[in-house]
Coordinates of C-alpha atoms and ligand atoms in Angstrom, one line a residue:
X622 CA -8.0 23.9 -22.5
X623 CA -5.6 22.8 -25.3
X624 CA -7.1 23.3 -28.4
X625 CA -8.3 19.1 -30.7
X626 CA -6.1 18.3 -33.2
X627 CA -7.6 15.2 -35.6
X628 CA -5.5 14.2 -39.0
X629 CA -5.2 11.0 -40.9
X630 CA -3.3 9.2 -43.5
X631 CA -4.3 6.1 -45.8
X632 CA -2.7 2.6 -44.9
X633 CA -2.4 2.6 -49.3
X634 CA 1.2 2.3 -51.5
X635 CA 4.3 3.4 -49.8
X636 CA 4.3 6.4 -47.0
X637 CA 6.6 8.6 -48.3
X638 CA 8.6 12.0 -48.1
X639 CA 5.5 14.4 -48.9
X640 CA 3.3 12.6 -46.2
X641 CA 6.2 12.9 -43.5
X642 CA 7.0 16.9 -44.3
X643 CA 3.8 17.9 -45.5
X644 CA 1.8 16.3 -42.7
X645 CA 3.5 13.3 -39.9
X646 CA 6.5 15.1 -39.2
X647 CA 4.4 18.2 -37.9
X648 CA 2.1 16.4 -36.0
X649 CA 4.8 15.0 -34.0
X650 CA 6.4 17.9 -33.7
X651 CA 3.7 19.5 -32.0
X652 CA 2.1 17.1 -29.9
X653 CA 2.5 19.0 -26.2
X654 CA 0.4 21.9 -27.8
X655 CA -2.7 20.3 -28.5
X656 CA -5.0 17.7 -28.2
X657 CA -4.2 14.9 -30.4
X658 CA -6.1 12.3 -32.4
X659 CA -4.5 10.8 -35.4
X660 CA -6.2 7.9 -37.4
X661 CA -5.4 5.2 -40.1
X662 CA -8.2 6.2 -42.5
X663 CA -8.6 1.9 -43.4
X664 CA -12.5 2.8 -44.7
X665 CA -10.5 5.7 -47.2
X666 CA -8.4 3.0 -48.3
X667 CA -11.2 0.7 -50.0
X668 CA -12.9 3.7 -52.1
X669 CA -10.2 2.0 -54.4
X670 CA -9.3 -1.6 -54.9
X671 CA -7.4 -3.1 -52.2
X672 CA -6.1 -6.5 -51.8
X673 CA -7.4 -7.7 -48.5
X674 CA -4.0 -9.5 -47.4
X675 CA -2.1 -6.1 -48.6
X676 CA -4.5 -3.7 -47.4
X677 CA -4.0 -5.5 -43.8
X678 CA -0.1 -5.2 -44.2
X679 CA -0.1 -1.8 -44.8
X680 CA -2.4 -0.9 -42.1
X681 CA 0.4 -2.2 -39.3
X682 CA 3.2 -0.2 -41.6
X683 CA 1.8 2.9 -41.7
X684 CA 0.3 2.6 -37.6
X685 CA 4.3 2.0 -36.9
X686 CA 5.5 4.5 -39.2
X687 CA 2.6 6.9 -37.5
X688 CA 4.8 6.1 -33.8
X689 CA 8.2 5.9 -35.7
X690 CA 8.0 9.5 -37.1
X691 CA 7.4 10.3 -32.8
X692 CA 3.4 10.1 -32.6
X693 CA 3.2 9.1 -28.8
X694 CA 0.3 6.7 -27.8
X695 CA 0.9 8.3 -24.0
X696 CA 0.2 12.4 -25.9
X697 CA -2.2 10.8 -28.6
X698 CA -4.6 8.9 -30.0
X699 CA -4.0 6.4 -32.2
X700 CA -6.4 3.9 -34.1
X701 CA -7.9 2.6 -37.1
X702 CA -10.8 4.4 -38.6
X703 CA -13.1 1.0 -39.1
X704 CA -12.2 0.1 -35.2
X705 CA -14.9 3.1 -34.4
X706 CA -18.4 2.7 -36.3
X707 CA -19.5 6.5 -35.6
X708 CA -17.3 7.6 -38.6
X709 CA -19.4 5.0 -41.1
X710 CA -23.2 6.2 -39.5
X711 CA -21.9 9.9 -39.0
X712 CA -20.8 10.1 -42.6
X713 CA -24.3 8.9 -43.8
X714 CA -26.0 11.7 -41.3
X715 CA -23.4 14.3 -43.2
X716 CA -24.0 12.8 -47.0
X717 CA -28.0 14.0 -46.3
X718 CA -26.9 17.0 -46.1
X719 CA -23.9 17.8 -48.8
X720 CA -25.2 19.1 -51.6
X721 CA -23.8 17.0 -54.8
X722 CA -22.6 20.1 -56.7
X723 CA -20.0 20.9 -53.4
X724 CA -19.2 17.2 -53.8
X725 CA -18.6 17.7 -57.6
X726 CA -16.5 20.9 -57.5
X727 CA -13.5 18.4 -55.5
X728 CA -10.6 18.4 -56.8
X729 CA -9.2 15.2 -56.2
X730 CA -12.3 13.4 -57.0
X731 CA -12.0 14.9 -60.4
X732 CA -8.3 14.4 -61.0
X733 CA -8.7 10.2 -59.5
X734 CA -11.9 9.8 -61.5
X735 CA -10.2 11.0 -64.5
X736 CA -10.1 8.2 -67.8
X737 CA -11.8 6.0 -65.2
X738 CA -13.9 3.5 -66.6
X739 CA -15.6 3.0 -63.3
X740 CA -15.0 4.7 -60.3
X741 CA -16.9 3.8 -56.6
X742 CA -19.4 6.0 -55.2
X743 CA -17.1 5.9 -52.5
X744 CA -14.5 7.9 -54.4
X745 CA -16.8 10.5 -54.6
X746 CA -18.4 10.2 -51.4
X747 CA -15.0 10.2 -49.4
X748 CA -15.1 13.9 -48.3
X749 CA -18.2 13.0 -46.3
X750 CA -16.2 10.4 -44.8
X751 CA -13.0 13.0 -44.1
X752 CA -15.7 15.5 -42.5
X753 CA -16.9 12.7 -40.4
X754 CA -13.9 11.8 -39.2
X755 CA -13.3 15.7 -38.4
X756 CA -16.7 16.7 -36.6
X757 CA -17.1 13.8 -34.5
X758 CA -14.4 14.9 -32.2
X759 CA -14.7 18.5 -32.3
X760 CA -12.1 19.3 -33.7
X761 CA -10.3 22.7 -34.1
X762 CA -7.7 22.2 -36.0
X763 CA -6.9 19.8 -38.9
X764 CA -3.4 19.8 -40.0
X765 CA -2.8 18.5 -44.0
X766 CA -0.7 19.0 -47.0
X767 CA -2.2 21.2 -49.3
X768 CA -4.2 18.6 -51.4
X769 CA -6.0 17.9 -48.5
X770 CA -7.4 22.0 -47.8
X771 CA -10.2 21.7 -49.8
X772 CA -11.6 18.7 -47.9
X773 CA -11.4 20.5 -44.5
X774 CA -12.9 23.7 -46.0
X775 CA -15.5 21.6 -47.3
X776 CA -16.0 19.9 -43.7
X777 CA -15.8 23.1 -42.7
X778 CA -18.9 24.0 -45.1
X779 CA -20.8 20.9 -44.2
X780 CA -20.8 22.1 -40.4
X781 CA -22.0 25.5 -40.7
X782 CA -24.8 24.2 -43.1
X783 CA -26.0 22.0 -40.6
X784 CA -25.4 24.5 -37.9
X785 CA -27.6 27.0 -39.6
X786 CA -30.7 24.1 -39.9
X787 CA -30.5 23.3 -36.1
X788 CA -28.4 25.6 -34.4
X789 CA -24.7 24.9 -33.2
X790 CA -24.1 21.7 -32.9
X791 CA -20.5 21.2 -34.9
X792 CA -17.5 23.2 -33.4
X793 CA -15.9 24.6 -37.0
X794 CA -12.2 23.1 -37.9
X795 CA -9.8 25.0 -39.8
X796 CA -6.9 23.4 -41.7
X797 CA -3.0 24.3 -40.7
X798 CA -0.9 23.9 -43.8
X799 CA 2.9 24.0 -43.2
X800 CA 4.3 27.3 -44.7
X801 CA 7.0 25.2 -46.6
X802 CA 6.6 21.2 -47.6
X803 CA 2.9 21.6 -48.1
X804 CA 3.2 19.8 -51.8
X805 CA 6.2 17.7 -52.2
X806 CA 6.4 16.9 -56.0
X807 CA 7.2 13.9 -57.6
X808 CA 11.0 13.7 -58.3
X809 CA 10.5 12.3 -61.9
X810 CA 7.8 14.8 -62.7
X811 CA 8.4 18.0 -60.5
X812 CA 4.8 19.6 -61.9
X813 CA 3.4 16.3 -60.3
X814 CA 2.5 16.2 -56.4
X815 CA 4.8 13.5 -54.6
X816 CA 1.9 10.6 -54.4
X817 CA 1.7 7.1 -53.1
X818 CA -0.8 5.8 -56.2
X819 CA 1.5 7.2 -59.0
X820 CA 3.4 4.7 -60.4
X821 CA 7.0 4.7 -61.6
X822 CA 9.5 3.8 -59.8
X823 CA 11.3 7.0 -59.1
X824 CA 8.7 9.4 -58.4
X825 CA 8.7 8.6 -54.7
X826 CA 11.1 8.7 -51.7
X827 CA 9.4 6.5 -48.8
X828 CA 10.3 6.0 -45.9
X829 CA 11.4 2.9 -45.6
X830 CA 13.3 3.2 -48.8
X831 CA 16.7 2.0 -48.3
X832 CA 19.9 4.3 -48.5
X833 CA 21.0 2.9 -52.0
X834 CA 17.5 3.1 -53.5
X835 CA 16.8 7.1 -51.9
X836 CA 20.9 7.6 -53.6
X837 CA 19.6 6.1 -56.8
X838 CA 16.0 7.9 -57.0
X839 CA 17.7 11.5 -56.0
X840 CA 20.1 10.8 -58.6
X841 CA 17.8 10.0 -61.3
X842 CA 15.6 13.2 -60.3
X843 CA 14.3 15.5 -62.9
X844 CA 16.2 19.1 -62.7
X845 CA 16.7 21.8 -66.1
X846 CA 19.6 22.5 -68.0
X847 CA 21.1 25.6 -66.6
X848 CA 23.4 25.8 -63.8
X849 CA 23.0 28.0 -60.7
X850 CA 21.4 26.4 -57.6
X851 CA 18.5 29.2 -56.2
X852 CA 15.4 28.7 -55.5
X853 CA 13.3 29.7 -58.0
X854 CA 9.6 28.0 -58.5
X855 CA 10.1 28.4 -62.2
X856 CA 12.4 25.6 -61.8
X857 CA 10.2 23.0 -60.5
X858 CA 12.8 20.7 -60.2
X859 CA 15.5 22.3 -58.4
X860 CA 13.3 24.0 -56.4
X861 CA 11.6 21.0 -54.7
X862 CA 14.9 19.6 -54.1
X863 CA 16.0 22.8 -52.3
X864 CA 13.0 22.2 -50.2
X865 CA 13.7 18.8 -49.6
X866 CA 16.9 19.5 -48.5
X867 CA 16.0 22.7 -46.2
X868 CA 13.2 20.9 -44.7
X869 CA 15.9 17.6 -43.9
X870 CA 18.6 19.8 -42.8
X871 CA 16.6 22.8 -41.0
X872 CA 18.9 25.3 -42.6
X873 CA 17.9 28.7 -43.9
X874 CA 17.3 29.6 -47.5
X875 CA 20.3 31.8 -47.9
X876 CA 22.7 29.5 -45.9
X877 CA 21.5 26.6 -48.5
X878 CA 22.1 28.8 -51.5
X879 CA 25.3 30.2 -50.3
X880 CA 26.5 26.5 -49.6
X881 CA 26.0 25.4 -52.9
X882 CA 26.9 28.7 -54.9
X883 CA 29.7 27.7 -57.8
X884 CA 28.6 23.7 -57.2
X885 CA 26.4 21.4 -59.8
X886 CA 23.7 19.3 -59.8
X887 CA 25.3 16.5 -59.1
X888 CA 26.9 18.0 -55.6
X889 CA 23.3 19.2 -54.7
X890 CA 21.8 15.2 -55.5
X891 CA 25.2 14.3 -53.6
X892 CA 24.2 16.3 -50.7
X893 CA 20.8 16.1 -50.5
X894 CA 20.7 11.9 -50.4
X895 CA 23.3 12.0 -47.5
X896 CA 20.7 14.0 -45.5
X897 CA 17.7 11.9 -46.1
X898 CA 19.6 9.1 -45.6
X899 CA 20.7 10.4 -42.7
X900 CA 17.3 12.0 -41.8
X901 CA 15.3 8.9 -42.1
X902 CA 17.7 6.5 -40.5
X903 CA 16.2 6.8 -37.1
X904 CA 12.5 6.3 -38.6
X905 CA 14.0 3.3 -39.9
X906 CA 15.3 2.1 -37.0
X907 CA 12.2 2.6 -34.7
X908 CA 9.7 1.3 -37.4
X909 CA 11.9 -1.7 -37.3
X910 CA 11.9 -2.2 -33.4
X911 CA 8.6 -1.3 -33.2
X912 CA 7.6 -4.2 -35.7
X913 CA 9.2 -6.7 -34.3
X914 CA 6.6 -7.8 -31.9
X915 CA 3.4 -7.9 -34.4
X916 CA 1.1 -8.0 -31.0
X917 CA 2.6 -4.8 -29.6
X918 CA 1.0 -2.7 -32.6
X919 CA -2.3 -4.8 -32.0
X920 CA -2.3 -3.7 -28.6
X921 CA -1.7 0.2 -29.0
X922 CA -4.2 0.4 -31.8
X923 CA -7.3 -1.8 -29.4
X924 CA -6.4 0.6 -26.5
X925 CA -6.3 3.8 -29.4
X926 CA -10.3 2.8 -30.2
X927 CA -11.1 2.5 -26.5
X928 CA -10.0 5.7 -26.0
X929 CA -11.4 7.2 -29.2
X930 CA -15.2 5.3 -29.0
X931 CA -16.7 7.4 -26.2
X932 CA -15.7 10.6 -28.0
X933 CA -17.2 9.9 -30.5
X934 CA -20.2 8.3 -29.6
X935 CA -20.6 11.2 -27.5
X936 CA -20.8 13.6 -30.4
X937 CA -23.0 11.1 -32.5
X938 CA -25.6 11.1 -30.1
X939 CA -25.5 15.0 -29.9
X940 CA -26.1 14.9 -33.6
X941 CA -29.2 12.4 -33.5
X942 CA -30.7 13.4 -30.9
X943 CA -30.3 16.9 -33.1
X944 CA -32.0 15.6 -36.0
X945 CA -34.6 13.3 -34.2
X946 CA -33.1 9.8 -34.6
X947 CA -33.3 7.4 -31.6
Ligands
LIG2017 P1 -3.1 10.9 -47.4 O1 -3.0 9.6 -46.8 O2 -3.1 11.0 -48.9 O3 -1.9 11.8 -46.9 C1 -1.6 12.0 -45.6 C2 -1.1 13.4 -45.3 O4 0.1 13.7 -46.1 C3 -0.1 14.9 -46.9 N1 0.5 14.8 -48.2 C4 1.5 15.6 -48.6 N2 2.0 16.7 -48.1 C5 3.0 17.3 -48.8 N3 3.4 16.9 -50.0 C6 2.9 15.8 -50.6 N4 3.3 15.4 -51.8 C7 1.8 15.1 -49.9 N5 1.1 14.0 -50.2 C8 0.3 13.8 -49.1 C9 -1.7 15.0 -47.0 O5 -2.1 16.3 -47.3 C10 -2.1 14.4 -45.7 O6 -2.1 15.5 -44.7 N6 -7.9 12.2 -47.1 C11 -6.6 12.1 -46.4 C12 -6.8 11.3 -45.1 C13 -7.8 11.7 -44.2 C14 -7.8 12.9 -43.3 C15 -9.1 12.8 -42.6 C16 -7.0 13.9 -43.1 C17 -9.0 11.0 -43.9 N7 -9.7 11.7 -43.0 C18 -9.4 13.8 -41.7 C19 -7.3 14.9 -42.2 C20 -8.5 14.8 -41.5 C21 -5.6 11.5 -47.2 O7 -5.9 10.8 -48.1 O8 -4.3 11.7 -46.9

């Protein structure tokens, strides 16, 4: 039996680069392997303000830039998170038994919560809903970026915990982190992660960013002030753009540093927006197709939740019945 694959990405900002190599492109990639069920975390989305008529547009962009990167509906599931109400009641189960202090020690609740006047409980409670979405499917493997690790281990955490009060009743996921593009950084602040809620024009490349605009932001990228093009991590700059450019062109490290040895900055920017350009052309294309009937989407996503419901429903009634509800 192939082993259960479950990721997610939030319908919020832009979907750019670091979501794609960090995350998208790899579960495309490696769809015939496993056992695939990929969600548009809407009920992430809201531990932040949303605009309702926004929130709704970017929930169809990112579900066709989910099929446009090569996620097949016929090897995978797709659907929205609120189309399957296990993950809500499942997450409350899991908050009575997450100790606050785990809770507290997460990182990203720390760093969004930061000079915060007000933050939701949501924001904090959001790793309940992540190891929600996780356990009721069984998962095995849950393949992130690297800011996401610590909310799988904490899953992870969660299960055995629970496991140890009643005996097995979670199967225990591990993350997979990609062994290069797991933390994209930002390209006007190379000590930043590569986000969609940082603001600034150029710290992004998305996705559907057209070829002037991924020229322009590449251009404007932060580098140093010496010369040699190598990949050293010291240079925070240079070296995510290396990346960048290994992970578009599929090239080796040495073959990269070779083919730039003697050249500048500006030949490596040169370079380097020519292949994304080039890289992301197809995504473009697809999205666009894909998009063009607004029902089509509608229809993938109602037969995604059919398909998803009775797995989870399945798993939620294992866990009640566990616990004594119902
Ligand atoms: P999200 O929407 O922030 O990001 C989606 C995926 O993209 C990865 N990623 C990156 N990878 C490399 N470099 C970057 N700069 C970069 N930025 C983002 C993320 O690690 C992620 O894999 N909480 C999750 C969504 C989620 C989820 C889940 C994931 C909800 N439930 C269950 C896995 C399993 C999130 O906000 O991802």
């Amino acid at each position: 039996m192939k082993k259960r694959v479950f990721s997610g990405i939030q319908p919020t900002g832009d979907t750019h680069i670091g979501n794609y190599l960090g995350a998208t492109k790899h579960w495309a990639a490696r769809q015939d392997e496993y056992d695939n069920i990929f969600c548009i975390v809407d009920l992430h989305a809201i531990t932040t303000p949303q605009e309702p008529e926004v929130l709704k547009a970017k929930i169809r962009e990112v579900t066709g830039l989910l099929l446009a990167v090569g996620i097949d509906t016929e090897r995978s599931i797709v659907f929205i998170q609120s189309h399957v109400p296990a993950h809500s009641e499942l997450a409350w189960i899991l908050n009575c038994f997450t100790p606050m202090g785990w809770m507290q020690r997460m990182t990203q609740y720390k760093e969004k919560s930061k000079n915060q006047e007000s933050v939701s409980t949501g924001l904090f409670d959001y790793p309940a809903l992540m190891a929600a979405d996780i356990l009721l499917y069984d998962t095995d493997v849950v393949p992130v970026g690297e800011d996401q690790k610590q909310h799988v281990e904490l899953t992870r955490d969660i299960a055995q915990r629970f496991n140890a009060i009643y005996g097995d009743t979670f199967v225990l996921p591990s993350p997979v982190i990609p062994d290069i593009g797991a933390r994209i950084m930002g390209l006007d602040d190379p000590e930043k992660k590569m986000s969609k809620s940082e603001p600034g024009s150029n710290h992004a490349i998305n996705l559907l960013d057209p070829p002037d605009v991924i020229t322009n932001k590449i251009k404007r990228a932060a580098t140093d002030s010496l010369r040699d093009i190598v990949y050293d991590e010291n240079r925070p700059g240079v070296y995510n753009l290396l990346v960048i450019y290994e992970l578009f062109t599929g090239k080796s490290r040495q073959e990269i540093v070779d083919h730039f040895a003697g050249k500048g900055y500006a030949d490596l920017k040169k370079e380097l927006a020519e292949v994304v350009i080039e890289g992301l052309s197809p995504i473009q294309k697809k999205y666009a197709d894909l998009t063009a009937d607004p029902g089509y989407l509608d229809s993938l996503m109602a037969k995604g939740a059919e398909q998803a419901i009775p797995l989870a429903e399945k798993v939620l009634t294992r866990v009640k019945d566990t616990i004594g509800l119902g």
